Coordinates of C-alpha atoms and ligand atoms in Angstrom, one line a residue:
M298 CA 34.7 82.2 136.5
T299 CA 36.9 85.2 137.2
A300 CA 39.5 85.3 139.9
A301 CA 39.0 87.2 143.0
F302 CA 42.0 88.6 145.0
T303 CA 41.7 89.3 148.7
P304 CA 44.6 90.8 150.7
L305 CA 45.3 89.2 154.1
N306 CA 46.5 90.3 157.5
P307 CA 49.3 91.0 158.3
F308 CA 50.5 90.2 154.8
G309 CA 49.7 87.9 152.0
I310 CA 47.0 87.5 149.3
E311 CA 44.4 84.9 148.5
I312 CA 43.1 84.3 145.1
T313 CA 40.0 82.2 144.5
G314 CA 38.5 81.1 141.1
A315 CA 41.9 80.8 139.3
S316 CA 42.7 77.5 137.4
G317 CA 45.9 75.7 136.8
D318 CA 45.8 75.9 133.1
H319 CA 44.9 79.5 133.1
L320 CA 48.1 80.1 135.3
V321 CA 50.4 78.8 132.8
R322 CA 50.7 81.9 130.7
P323 CA 53.5 84.7 130.8
E324 CA 51.0 87.3 131.7
A325 CA 49.7 85.2 134.8
A326 CA 53.3 84.4 135.7
D327 CA 54.2 88.3 135.8
R328 CA 51.3 89.1 137.7
C329 CA 52.1 86.5 140.3
Q330 CA 55.7 87.8 140.5
E331 CA 54.3 91.3 141.2
L332 CA 52.1 89.9 143.9
L333 CA 54.8 87.9 145.5
A334 CA 57.0 91.1 145.7
E335 CA 54.1 93.0 147.1
H336 CA 52.4 90.6 149.6
G337 CA 55.2 88.0 150.3
V338 CA 52.8 84.9 150.2
V339 CA 50.4 84.2 147.3
I340 CA 47.7 81.8 147.9
Y341 CA 45.6 80.1 145.1
R342 CA 42.7 78.4 146.6
E343 CA 41.8 75.0 145.4
L344 CA 43.6 75.4 142.3
N345 CA 44.1 71.6 141.9
I346 CA 47.3 72.3 139.6
G347 CA 48.6 69.0 137.9
D348 CA 52.3 68.3 138.0
D349 CA 52.9 69.2 134.3
D350 CA 51.3 72.6 135.0
L351 CA 53.1 73.2 138.2
V352 CA 56.4 72.8 136.6
A353 CA 55.4 74.7 133.6
F354 CA 54.3 77.6 135.9
T355 CA 57.5 77.4 138.0
R356 CA 59.7 77.7 134.8
L357 CA 57.7 80.9 133.9
L358 CA 58.5 82.4 137.3
G359 CA 62.3 81.5 137.2
E360 CA 64.7 78.8 137.1
P361 CA 63.4 75.6 139.1
E362 CA 65.7 73.8 141.5
V363 CA 66.3 70.0 140.7
A364 CA 64.9 68.1 143.6
R365 CA 67.3 65.8 145.7
T366 CA 65.3 62.7 144.9
S367 CA 63.6 61.9 141.7
E368 CA 60.3 60.7 142.9
H369 CA 58.1 62.1 140.2
R370 CA 58.2 62.2 136.4
H371 CA 59.4 65.6 136.7
P372 CA 62.8 65.9 138.6
E373 CA 61.7 69.4 139.8
I374 CA 59.0 68.1 142.3
D375 CA 59.9 67.2 145.8
T376 CA 57.6 65.1 148.0
I377 CA 56.6 66.7 151.2
T378 CA 55.5 64.2 153.7
L379 CA 56.5 62.4 156.9
D380 CA 55.5 59.0 155.6
P381 CA 58.3 56.7 154.6
A382 CA 55.9 54.9 152.5
K383 CA 55.5 57.8 150.3
T384 CA 59.1 59.2 150.1
N385 CA 62.7 58.3 150.7
A386 CA 62.8 57.2 154.3
T387 CA 65.9 59.6 155.3
L388 CA 64.1 62.4 153.8
A389 CA 60.9 61.5 155.7
V390 CA 62.8 61.9 159.0
Y391 CA 64.5 65.2 157.7
R392 CA 61.1 66.7 157.1
R393 CA 60.5 66.8 160.7
G394 CA 62.6 70.0 160.5
N395 CA 59.9 71.7 158.9
F396 CA 57.9 71.9 162.1
H397 CA 60.6 74.5 163.2
W398 CA 60.7 78.0 161.9
H399 CA 63.1 78.1 158.9
I400 CA 64.0 79.7 155.7
D401 CA 64.6 77.2 152.8
G402 CA 68.2 76.9 151.6
A403 CA 69.6 79.1 154.3
T404 CA 72.7 76.7 154.4
I405 CA 73.5 77.3 150.7
E406 CA 75.3 80.4 149.3
V407 CA 72.2 81.9 147.5
P408 CA 68.9 80.7 149.3
Q409 CA 65.9 79.9 147.0
K410 CA 64.0 82.8 145.7
A411 CA 60.6 81.1 146.2
T412 CA 58.9 78.0 147.1
L413 CA 55.8 76.5 145.7
L414 CA 53.8 74.1 147.7
T415 CA 50.6 72.4 146.7
A416 CA 48.4 70.1 148.7
R417 CA 47.6 66.8 147.1
E418 CA 46.2 65.6 150.6
V419 CA 45.6 67.6 153.7
D420 CA 45.5 66.4 157.3
P421 CA 42.0 66.4 158.8
A422 CA 43.2 67.9 162.1
G423 CA 46.4 69.7 161.8
G424 CA 49.3 70.6 159.5
D425 CA 48.6 74.3 158.8
T426 CA 51.6 76.2 157.7
E427 CA 52.5 79.6 159.3
F428 CA 54.7 82.3 157.6
A429 CA 56.5 85.0 159.4
S430 CA 57.7 88.1 157.5
T431 CA 61.5 88.8 158.4
F432 CA 61.1 92.1 156.5
L433 CA 58.4 93.3 158.8
A434 CA 60.4 91.9 161.8
Y435 CA 63.5 93.7 160.9
Q436 CA 61.5 97.1 160.3
A437 CA 60.0 96.9 163.5
L438 CA 63.2 96.6 165.4
P439 CA 64.2 99.7 167.5
E440 CA 66.8 101.7 165.7
E441 CA 69.6 101.0 168.3
E442 CA 68.9 97.2 168.0
K443 CA 69.3 97.5 164.2
A444 CA 72.6 99.3 164.7
R445 CA 73.8 96.6 167.1
L446 CA 73.2 93.9 164.5
E447 CA 74.9 95.7 161.7
G448 CA 78.0 93.7 160.8
L449 CA 77.1 90.4 162.7
T450 CA 77.4 87.1 160.7
V451 CA 75.9 83.6 161.6
V452 CA 76.7 80.1 160.9
H453 CA 73.9 78.3 159.2
S454 CA 74.0 74.5 159.3
F455 CA 71.7 71.7 158.5
A456 CA 73.0 70.0 161.6
A457 CA 71.6 72.9 163.8
A458 CA 68.2 72.6 162.2
Q459 CA 68.1 68.7 162.4
A460 CA 69.3 68.9 166.0
R461 CA 66.1 70.8 167.1
A462 CA 63.8 68.3 165.1
N463 CA 65.5 65.0 165.8
P464 CA 67.0 65.5 169.3
D465 CA 67.3 61.6 169.8
A466 CA 69.3 61.0 166.5
S467 CA 72.1 58.4 166.6
E468 CA 75.7 59.2 166.3
E469 CA 75.6 58.1 162.6
E470 CA 72.5 60.3 161.9
R471 CA 74.6 63.2 163.6
A472 CA 77.6 62.4 161.4
A473 CA 75.5 62.4 158.3
W474 CA 74.2 65.9 159.1
E475 CA 77.7 67.1 159.8
R476 CA 78.7 66.1 156.3
V477 CA 76.4 68.8 154.8
P478 CA 78.5 72.1 154.5
S479 CA 77.6 74.8 156.7
R480 CA 77.7 78.5 155.6
V481 CA 78.2 81.9 157.2
H482 CA 75.7 84.7 156.2
P483 CA 75.1 88.2 157.5
L484 CA 72.4 88.2 160.1
V485 CA 70.9 91.3 158.4
W486 CA 70.2 90.5 154.6
T487 CA 70.4 93.8 152.7
R488 CA 69.0 93.9 149.2
R489 CA 70.3 95.6 146.2
N490 CA 67.1 97.6 146.4
G491 CA 68.0 98.7 150.0
R492 CA 65.3 96.5 151.8
K493 CA 66.5 94.7 154.7
S494 CA 65.4 91.5 156.4
L495 CA 66.6 89.2 159.3
L496 CA 68.1 85.9 158.2
V497 CA 67.3 83.7 161.3
G498 CA 65.7 80.2 162.0
A499 CA 66.3 76.7 162.8
T500 CA 69.6 76.6 160.7
A501 CA 71.1 79.5 162.7
G502 CA 73.6 78.1 165.2
Q503 CA 75.9 80.7 166.2
V504 CA 77.0 84.3 165.8
V505 CA 80.6 84.3 164.6
E506 CA 81.5 87.6 166.3
L507 CA 80.1 86.8 169.8
P508 CA 80.7 84.2 172.6
E509 CA 78.7 81.1 172.1
D510 CA 76.2 81.7 174.6
E511 CA 75.5 85.2 173.9
G512 CA 75.1 84.5 170.3
R513 CA 72.6 81.7 170.9
T514 CA 70.5 83.9 173.1
L515 CA 70.4 86.7 170.5
L516 CA 69.4 84.4 167.8
E517 CA 66.7 82.7 170.0
R518 CA 65.5 86.2 171.0
L519 CA 65.4 87.6 167.4
L520 CA 63.6 84.3 166.2
E521 CA 61.0 84.9 169.0
W522 CA 60.8 88.6 167.9
A523 CA 60.2 87.7 164.3
T524 CA 57.5 85.1 165.0
Q525 CA 55.4 87.2 167.0
P526 CA 51.6 87.0 165.9
R527 CA 51.7 90.5 164.4
F528 CA 54.3 89.2 161.8
V529 CA 52.5 85.8 161.2
L530 CA 50.2 84.7 158.7
R531 CA 48.6 81.1 159.1
H532 CA 47.5 79.1 156.4
R533 CA 44.7 76.4 156.7
W534 CA 45.1 73.9 153.8
R535 CA 42.4 72.9 151.6
R536 CA 43.0 70.1 149.1
G537 CA 44.4 71.7 145.8
D538 CA 45.7 75.0 147.4
L539 CA 48.9 76.2 145.8
V540 CA 50.9 78.6 148.1
I541 CA 53.9 80.4 146.9
W542 CA 56.2 82.5 149.1
D543 CA 59.2 84.9 148.8
N544 CA 61.5 82.6 150.5
T545 CA 64.1 85.3 151.0
G546 CA 61.8 87.1 153.4
M547 CA 59.8 84.7 154.9
L548 CA 60.3 82.2 158.0
H549 CA 57.8 79.1 157.7
R550 CA 56.9 76.1 159.6
A551 CA 54.5 73.4 159.6
M552 CA 52.1 73.1 162.5
P553 CA 51.9 69.6 164.0
F554 CA 50.4 66.5 162.5
E555 CA 51.0 62.8 163.0
P556 CA 53.8 61.1 161.0
T557 CA 51.2 58.6 159.7
S558 CA 49.1 61.5 158.4
R559 CA 47.8 61.3 154.7
R560 CA 49.1 65.1 154.4
L561 CA 51.0 65.1 151.0
M562 CA 52.5 68.1 149.4
H563 CA 54.1 68.5 145.9
R564 CA 56.8 71.2 146.1
T565 CA 58.9 73.0 143.5
T566 CA 61.5 75.7 144.3
L567 CA 63.0 78.7 142.3
I568 CA 66.8 79.0 142.4
G569 CA 67.9 82.3 144.1
E570 CA 68.9 85.4 142.3
E571 CA 70.4 87.5 144.9
A572 CA 73.3 86.3 147.2
V573 CA 73.0 87.2 151.1
A574 CA 74.9 90.4 151.5
Ligands
OGA651 C1 58.7 73.1 152.9 C2 58.3 73.3 154.2 C3 56.0 73.3 155.4 C4 54.8 72.5 155.4 O1 58.2 72.4 152.1 O2 59.9 73.8 152.5 O3 58.7 73.9 155.1 O4 53.9 72.9 155.9 N1 56.9 73.0 154.2 O5 54.8 71.4 154.9
MN652 MN1 60.6 74.8 154.1

């Protein structure tokens, strides 16, 4: 079966008829890199890629991050579920953060270049994933607003993201979030090639150069701006789908599903190659 490529709206590309073992070839990985650069999100429908091939393919794309908890034969694979029976119980709580718009690794010096997520089990009722292009969102800003944002920097923290997801957390839990180092990044991320995007999302707590209230209001307004329907792609999962996104230019979030859902994803990530500047 030959693969078919269908560009999506407002961005993204869907590929049907590909197979996991076919993907683990340098030419296929190069093609994927090109698609990722051009479309931002690459969706291989019902690929049913196994863990060995997922890790091999990730390695062909770049340098995989080693997951925080080794729950799989491959230390590169993370378990994405809310069910504490299927993953580390603390992590299961942290994953509630995925319901809020975020960029993976926004609290580290060099955010991950890309994330690969494959559905082992899907939720029968919910659990879609939405993507919002922060390249498109920046581009569409009025010129005077772009000028106003130039030079502003933002504190990104795990605590800010978790406070949204887990508002009823105990003092102990809050103290654990606070132990994760925060990071200051420019609000506008300018790439070596000149492309610019907004670095916002759940981890963004305050703007360094502005009074706290004003900074919060600005960040909320920019997040609302960036996640307007015209910048958003919604993915309805089928079992076996593999979705890869350019994490540097893509906010994403999971749509609601129950903590007891059978929804189960395997994830790998690529170490970032370009620091936020
Ligand atoms: C992630 C993530 C969203 C989802 O794995 O980084 O944000 O829909 N997942 O599971
Ligand atoms: Mn994520």
